[in-house]
CSV table of C-alpha atoms in Angstrom, one decimal:
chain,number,residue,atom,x,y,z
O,1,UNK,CA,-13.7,0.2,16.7
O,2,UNK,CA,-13.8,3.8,15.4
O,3,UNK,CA,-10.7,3.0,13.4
O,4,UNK,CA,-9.0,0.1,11.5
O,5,UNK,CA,-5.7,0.5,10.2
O,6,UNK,CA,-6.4,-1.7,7.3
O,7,UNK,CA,-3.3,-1.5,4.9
O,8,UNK,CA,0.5,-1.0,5.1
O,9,UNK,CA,2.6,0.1,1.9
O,10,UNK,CA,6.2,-0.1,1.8
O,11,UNK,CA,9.5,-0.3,-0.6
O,12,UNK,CA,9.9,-3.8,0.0
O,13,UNK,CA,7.3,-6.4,-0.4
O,14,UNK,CA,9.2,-8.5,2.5
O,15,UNK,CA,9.0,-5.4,4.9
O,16,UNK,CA,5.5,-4.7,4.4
O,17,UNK,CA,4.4,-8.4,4.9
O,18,UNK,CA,6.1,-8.6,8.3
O,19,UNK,CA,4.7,-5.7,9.5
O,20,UNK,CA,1.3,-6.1,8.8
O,21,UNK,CA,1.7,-10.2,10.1
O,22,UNK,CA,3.3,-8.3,13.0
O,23,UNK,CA,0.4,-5.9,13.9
O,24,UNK,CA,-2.8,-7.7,12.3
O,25,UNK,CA,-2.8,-5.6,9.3
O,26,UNK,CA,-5.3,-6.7,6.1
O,27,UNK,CA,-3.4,-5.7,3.7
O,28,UNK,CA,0.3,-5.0,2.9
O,29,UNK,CA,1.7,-3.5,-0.5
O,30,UNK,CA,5.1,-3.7,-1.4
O,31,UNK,CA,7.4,-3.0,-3.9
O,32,UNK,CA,7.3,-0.8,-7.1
O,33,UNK,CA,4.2,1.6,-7.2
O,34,UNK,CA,3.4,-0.1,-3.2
O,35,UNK,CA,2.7,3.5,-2.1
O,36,UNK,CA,0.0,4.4,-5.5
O,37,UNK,CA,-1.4,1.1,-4.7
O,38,UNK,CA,-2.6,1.9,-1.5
O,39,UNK,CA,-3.8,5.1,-2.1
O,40,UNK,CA,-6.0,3.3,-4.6
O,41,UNK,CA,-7.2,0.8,-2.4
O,42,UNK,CA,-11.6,2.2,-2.3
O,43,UNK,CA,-10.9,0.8,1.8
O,44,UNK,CA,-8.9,3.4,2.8
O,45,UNK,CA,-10.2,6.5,3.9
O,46,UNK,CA,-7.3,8.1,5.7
O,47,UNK,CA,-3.8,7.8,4.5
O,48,UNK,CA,-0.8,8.4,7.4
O,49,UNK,CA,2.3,9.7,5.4
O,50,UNK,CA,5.6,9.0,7.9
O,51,UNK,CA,7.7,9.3,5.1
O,52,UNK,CA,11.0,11.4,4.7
O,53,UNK,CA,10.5,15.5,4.8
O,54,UNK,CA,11.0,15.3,1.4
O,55,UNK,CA,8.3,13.0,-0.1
O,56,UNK,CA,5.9,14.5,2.2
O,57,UNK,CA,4.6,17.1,-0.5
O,58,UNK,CA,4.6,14.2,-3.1
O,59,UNK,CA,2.5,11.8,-1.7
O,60,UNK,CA,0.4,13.9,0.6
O,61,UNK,CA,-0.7,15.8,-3.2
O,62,UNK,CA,-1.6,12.4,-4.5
O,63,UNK,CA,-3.7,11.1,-1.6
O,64,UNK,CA,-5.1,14.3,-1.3
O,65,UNK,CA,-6.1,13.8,-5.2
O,66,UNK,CA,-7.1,10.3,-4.0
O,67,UNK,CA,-9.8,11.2,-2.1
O,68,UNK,CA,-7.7,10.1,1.1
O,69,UNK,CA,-7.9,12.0,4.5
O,70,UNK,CA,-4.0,12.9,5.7
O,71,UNK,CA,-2.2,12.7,8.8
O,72,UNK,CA,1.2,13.6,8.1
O,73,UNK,CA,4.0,13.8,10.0
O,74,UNK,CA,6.5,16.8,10.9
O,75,UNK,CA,7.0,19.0,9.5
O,76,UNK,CA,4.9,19.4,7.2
O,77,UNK,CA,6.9,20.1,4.2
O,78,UNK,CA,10.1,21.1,2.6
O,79,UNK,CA,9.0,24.9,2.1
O,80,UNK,CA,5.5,26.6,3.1
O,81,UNK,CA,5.0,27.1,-0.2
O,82,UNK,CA,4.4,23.3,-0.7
O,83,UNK,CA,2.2,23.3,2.9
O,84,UNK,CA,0.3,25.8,1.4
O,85,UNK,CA,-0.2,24.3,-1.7
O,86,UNK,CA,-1.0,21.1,0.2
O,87,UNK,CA,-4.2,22.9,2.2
O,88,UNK,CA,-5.3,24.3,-0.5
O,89,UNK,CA,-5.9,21.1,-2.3
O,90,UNK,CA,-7.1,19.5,0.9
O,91,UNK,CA,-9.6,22.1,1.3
O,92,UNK,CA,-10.6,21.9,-2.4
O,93,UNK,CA,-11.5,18.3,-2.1
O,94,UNK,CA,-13.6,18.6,1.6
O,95,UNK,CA,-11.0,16.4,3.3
O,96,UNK,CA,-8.8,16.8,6.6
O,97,UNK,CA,-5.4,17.4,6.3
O,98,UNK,CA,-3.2,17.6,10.0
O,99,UNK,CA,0.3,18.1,10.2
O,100,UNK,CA,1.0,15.4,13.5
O,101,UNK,CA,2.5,18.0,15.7
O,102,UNK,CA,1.2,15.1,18.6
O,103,UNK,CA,1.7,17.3,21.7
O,104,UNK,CA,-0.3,20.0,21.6
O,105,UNK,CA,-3.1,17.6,21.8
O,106,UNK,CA,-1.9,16.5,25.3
O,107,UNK,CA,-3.0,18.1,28.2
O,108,UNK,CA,0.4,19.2,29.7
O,109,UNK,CA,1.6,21.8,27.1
O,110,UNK,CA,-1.9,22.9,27.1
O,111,UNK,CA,-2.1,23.4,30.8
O,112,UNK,CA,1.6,25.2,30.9
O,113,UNK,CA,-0.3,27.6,27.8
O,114,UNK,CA,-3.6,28.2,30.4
O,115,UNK,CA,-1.0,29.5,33.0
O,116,UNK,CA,0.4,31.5,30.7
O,117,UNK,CA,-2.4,32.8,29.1
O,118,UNK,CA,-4.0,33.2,33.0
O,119,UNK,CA,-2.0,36.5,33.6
O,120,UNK,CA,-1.2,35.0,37.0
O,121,UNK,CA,2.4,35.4,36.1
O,122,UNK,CA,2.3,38.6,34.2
O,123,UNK,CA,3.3,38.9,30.7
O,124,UNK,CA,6.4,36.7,29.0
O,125,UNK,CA,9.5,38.6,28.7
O,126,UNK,CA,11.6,35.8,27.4
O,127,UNK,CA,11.4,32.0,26.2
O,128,UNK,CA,14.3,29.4,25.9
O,129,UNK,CA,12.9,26.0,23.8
O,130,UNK,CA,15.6,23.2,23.8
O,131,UNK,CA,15.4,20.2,22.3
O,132,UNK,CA,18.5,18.2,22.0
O,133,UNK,CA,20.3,14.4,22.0
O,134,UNK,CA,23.7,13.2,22.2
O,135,UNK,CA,25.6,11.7,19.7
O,136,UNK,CA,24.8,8.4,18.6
O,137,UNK,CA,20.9,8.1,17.9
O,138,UNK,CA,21.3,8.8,14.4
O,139,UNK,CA,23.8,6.6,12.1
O,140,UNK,CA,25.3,8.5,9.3
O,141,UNK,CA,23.2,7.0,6.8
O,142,UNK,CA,19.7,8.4,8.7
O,143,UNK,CA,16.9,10.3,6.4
O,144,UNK,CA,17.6,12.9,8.8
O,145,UNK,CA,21.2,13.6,7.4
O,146,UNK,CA,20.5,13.8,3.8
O,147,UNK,CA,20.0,17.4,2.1
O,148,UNK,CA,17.5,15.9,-0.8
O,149,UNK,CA,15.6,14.6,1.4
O,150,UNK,CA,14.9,17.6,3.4
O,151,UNK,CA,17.2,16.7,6.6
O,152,UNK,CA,18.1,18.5,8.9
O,153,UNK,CA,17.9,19.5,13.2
O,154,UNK,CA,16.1,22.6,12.5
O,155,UNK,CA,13.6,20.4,10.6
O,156,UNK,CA,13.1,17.6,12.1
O,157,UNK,CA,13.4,19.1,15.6
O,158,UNK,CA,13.2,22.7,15.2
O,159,UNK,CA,9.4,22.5,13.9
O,160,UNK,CA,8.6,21.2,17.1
O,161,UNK,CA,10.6,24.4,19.2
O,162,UNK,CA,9.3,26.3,16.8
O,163,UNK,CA,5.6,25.3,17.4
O,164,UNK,CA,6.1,25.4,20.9
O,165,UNK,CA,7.5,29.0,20.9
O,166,UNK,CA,4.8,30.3,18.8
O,167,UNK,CA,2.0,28.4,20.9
O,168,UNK,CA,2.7,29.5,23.9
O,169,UNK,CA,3.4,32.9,23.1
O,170,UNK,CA,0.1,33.3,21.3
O,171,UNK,CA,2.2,35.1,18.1
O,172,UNK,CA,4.6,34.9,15.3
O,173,UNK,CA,7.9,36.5,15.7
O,174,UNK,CA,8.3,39.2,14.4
O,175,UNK,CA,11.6,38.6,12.7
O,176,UNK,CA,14.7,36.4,13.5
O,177,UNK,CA,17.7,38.2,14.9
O,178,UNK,CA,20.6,35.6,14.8
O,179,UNK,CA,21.2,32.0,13.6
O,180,UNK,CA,23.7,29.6,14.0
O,181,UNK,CA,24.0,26.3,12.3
O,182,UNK,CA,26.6,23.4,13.5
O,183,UNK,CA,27.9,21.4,10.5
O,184,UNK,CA,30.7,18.9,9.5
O,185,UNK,CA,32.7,18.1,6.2
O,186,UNK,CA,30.7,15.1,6.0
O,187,UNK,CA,27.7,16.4,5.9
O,188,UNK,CA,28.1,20.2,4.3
O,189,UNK,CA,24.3,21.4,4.2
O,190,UNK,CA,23.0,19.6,7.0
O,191,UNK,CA,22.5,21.5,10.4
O,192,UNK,CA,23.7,18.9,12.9
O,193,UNK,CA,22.4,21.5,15.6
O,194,UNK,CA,20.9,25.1,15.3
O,195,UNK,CA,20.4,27.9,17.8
O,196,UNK,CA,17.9,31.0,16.4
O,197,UNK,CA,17.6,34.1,18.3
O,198,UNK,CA,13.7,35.3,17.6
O,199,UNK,CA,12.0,38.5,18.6
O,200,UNK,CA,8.5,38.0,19.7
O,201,UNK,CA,5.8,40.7,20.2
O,202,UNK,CA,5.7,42.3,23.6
O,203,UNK,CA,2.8,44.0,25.5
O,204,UNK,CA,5.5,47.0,26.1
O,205,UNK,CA,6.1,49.5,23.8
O,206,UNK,CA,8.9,49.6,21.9
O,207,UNK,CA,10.2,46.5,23.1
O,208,UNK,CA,10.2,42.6,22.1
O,209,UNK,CA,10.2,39.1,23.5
O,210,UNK,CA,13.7,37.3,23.1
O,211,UNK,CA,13.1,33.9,22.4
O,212,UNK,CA,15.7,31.5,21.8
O,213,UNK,CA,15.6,28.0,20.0
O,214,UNK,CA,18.4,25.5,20.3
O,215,UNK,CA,18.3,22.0,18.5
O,216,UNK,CA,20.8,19.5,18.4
O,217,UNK,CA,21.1,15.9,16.9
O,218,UNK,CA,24.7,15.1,18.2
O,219,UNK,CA,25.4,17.0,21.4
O,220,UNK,CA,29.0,16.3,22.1
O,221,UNK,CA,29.8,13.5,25.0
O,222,UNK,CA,31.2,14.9,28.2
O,223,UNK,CA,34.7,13.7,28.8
O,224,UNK,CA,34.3,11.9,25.1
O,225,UNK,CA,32.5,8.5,27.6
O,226,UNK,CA,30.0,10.2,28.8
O,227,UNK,CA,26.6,10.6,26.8
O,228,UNK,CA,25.5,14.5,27.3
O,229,UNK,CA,21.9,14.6,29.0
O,230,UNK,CA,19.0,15.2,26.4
O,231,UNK,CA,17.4,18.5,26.8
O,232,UNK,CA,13.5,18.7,26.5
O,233,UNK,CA,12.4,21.6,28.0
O,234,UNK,CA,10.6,25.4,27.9
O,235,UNK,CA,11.6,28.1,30.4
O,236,UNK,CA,9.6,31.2,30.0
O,237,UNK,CA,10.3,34.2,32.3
O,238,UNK,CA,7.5,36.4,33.1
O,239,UNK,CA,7.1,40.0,34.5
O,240,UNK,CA,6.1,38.1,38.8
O,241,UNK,CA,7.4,34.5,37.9
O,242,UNK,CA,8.6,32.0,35.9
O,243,UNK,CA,7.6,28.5,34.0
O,244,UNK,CA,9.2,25.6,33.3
O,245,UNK,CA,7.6,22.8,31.0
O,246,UNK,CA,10.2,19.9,31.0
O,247,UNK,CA,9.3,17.3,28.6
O,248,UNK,CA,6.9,19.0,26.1
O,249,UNK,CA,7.2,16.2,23.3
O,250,UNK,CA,6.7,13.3,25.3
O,251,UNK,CA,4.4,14.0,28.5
O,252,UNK,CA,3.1,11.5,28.8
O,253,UNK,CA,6.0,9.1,29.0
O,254,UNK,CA,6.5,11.9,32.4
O,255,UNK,CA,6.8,15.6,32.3
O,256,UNK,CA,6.3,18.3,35.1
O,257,UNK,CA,4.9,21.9,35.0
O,258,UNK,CA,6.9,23.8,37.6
O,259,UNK,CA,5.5,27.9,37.9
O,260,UNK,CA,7.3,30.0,40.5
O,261,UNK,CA,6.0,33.5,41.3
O,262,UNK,CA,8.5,36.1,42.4
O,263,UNK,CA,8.1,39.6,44.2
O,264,UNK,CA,9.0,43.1,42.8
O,265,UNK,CA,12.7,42.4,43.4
O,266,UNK,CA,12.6,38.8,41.8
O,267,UNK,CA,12.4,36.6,45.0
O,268,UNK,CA,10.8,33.9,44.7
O,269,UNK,CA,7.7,33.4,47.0
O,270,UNK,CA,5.7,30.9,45.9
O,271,UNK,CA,6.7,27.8,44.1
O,272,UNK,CA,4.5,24.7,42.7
O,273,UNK,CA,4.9,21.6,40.3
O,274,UNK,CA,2.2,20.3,38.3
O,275,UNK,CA,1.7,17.5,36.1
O,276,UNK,CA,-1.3,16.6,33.6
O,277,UNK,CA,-1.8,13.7,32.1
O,278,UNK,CA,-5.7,13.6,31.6
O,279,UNK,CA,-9.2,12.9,33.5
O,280,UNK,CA,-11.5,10.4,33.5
O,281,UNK,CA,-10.6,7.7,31.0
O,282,UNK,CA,-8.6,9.7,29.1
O,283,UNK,CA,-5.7,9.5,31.9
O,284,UNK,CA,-2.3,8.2,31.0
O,285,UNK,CA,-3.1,8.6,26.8
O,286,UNK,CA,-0.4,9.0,25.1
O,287,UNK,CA,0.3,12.5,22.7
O,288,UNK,CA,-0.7,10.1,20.0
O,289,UNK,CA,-3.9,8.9,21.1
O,290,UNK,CA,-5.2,12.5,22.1
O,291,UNK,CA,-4.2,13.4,18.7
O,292,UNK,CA,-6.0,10.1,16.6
O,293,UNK,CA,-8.9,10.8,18.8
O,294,UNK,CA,-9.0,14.8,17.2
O,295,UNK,CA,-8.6,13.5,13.7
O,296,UNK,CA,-11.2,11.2,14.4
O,297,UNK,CA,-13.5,13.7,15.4
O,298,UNK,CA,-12.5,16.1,12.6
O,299,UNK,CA,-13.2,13.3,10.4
O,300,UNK,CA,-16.9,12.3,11.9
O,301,UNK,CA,-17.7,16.1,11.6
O,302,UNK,CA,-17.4,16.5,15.5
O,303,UNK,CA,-15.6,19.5,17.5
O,304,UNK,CA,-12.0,18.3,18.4
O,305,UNK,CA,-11.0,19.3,22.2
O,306,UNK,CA,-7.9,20.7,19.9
O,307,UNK,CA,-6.5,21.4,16.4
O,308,UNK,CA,-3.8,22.4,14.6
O,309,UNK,CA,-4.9,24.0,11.2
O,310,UNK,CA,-3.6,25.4,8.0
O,311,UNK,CA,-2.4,28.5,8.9
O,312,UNK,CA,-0.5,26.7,12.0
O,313,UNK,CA,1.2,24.7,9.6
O,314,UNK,CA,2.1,27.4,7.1
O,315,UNK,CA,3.5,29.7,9.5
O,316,UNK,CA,5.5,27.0,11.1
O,317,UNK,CA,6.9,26.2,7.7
O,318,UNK,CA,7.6,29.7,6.8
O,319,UNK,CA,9.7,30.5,10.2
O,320,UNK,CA,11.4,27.3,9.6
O,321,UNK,CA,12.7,28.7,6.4
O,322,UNK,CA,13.7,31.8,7.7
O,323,UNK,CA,16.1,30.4,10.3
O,324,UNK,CA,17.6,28.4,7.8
O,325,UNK,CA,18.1,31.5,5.5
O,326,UNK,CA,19.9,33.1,8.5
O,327,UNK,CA,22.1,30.6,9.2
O,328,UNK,CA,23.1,30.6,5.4
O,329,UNK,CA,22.7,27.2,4.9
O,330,UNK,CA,19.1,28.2,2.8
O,331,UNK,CA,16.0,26.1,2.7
O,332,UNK,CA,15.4,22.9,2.1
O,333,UNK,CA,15.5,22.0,-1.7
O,334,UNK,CA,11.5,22.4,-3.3
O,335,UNK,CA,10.0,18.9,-4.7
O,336,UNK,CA,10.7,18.2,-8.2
O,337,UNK,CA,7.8,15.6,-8.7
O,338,UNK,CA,4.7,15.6,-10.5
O,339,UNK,CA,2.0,16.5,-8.1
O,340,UNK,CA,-2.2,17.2,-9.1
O,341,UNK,CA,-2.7,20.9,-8.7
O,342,UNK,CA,-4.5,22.4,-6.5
């Protein structure tokens, strides 16, 4: 095989053994220092950092230093100044560095972005991303609930509507024009749910592209017994039609593409749904698996089919932080540890 995961590093010695018995892994450390040990380890080449937001800067700076390739989860960061910081070092030492934004190396979003981009439905004139779940996923005491460790729904699922929105609109926004934040007494600086109001470049004159974000970790249960239905999906309305991509995080699990072209007085007159999920023997890979198999090839020295690079990340990070300031709530606290420099 092209790749070996050869060694898992965790907290707990325990932990790490079990998993690695569990998934025929060579080597497990554990315990104090688990994490520096690995990175030392002269077998590992490429260094997966799942950890909470905010160790992401931390350790991705010392495998970086280490000589380590990284695929690190989303987002990226705590602030783009640390996701700058991060590429710059990566790029200093010849290595790969890819924030794991998984679907964008799946061919549905791509194919609802080659519509798009096609002209067949003229240009976009407005965007809604949602990405949303009911109450009861997260416990309390989940990383994604604690301030210092960069929690937060515009973090951990606002980067992806954010990536989305900028994707397939081909731009940045131009600035944000609102931003609400839901939070509770138990949890002061945490956005529970937030809803941004962007404006987007338009083709027009004069004019922008309104595109709306809304995140949520606890959306409220309907008649307090009912669980409220997740919401995973783009709608973008175009100048003859419309586009719907439901799904966009997790195609291949099941999504559909569903593009309706309306007249000159917004009836609709030709309607289709498409779904993508790969040719030949890549049909039915998961997000992840298109996305190992671009790091791979990144690695190697080949052409990926797809990529998500520095600036991606750093623009991602840098909208990110803008919502939050206009929500009040700020940004996500910097890291205070020792890092190599750039």
């Amino acid at each position: 095989p092209d790749v070996v995961v050869h060694a898992v590093a965790a907290r707990d010695q325990a932990r790490a053994d079990a998993f690695a018995k569990k998934w025929g892994i060579s080597k497990a450390y554990g315990g104090a220092g688990a994490y520096q040990k690995l990175l030392d380890d002269p077998e590992v080449e490429v260094v997966y950092n799942p950890l909470p937001n905010g160790l992401h800067y931390e350790w991705t700076m010392k495998a970086l230093a280490a000589g380590k390739h990284v695929l690190l989860e989303k987002p990226s960061a705590d602030t783009a100044e640390e996701t700058r910081k991060m590429f710059e070092l990566a790029e200093k030492k010849g290595l790969v560095l890819l924030e794991a934004f998984h679907y964008r190396f799946h061919p549905a979003p791509q194919g609802a972005k080659e519509i798009l981009d096609s002209g067949e439905l003229g240009e976009i004139q407005s965007m809604e991303v949602s990405l949303a779940i009911p109450a009861g996923f997260f416990k309390d005491d989940d990383i994604r609930l604690k301030y210092d460790l960069g929690g937060g729904a515009m973090m951990d699922m606002g980067c992806y509507a954010m990536s989305t929105a900028r994707y397939l609109a081909s731009a940045d926004p131009l600035r944000v024009e609102s931003a609400s934040a839901d939070t509770s007494s138990a949890f002061p600086k945490i956005d529970l749910g937030t809803t941004a109001h962007l404006a987007f470049p338009s083709v027009a004159e004069g004019s922008t592209v309104p595109v709306t974000l809304d995140v949520h970790f606890r959306l409220p249960w309907r008649l307090g017994i009912i669980p409220a239905w997740p919401r995973v999906a783009v709608h973008v309305k175009c100048a003859r039609g419309e586009l719907t991509l439901f799904n966009y995080i997790g195609p291949h699990f099941y999504h559909y593409i569903t593009v309706k072209k309306t007249d000159e007085r917004g009836k609709v007159v030709e309607s289709r749904t498409e779904k993508r999920y790969g040719e030949g023997e890549r049909y039915g890979w998961s997000t992840y698996r298109f996305q190992l198999e671009a790091l791979v090839d990144k690695i190697r020295g080949r052409t990926p089919q797809h990529w998500f690079d520095a600036e991606d990340s750093i623009a991602n990070m840098q909208w990110i932080e803008r919502v939050y300031e206009a929500t009040s709530l700020g940004a996500r606290p910097a890291s205070t540890a020792e890092v190599p420099s750039a």
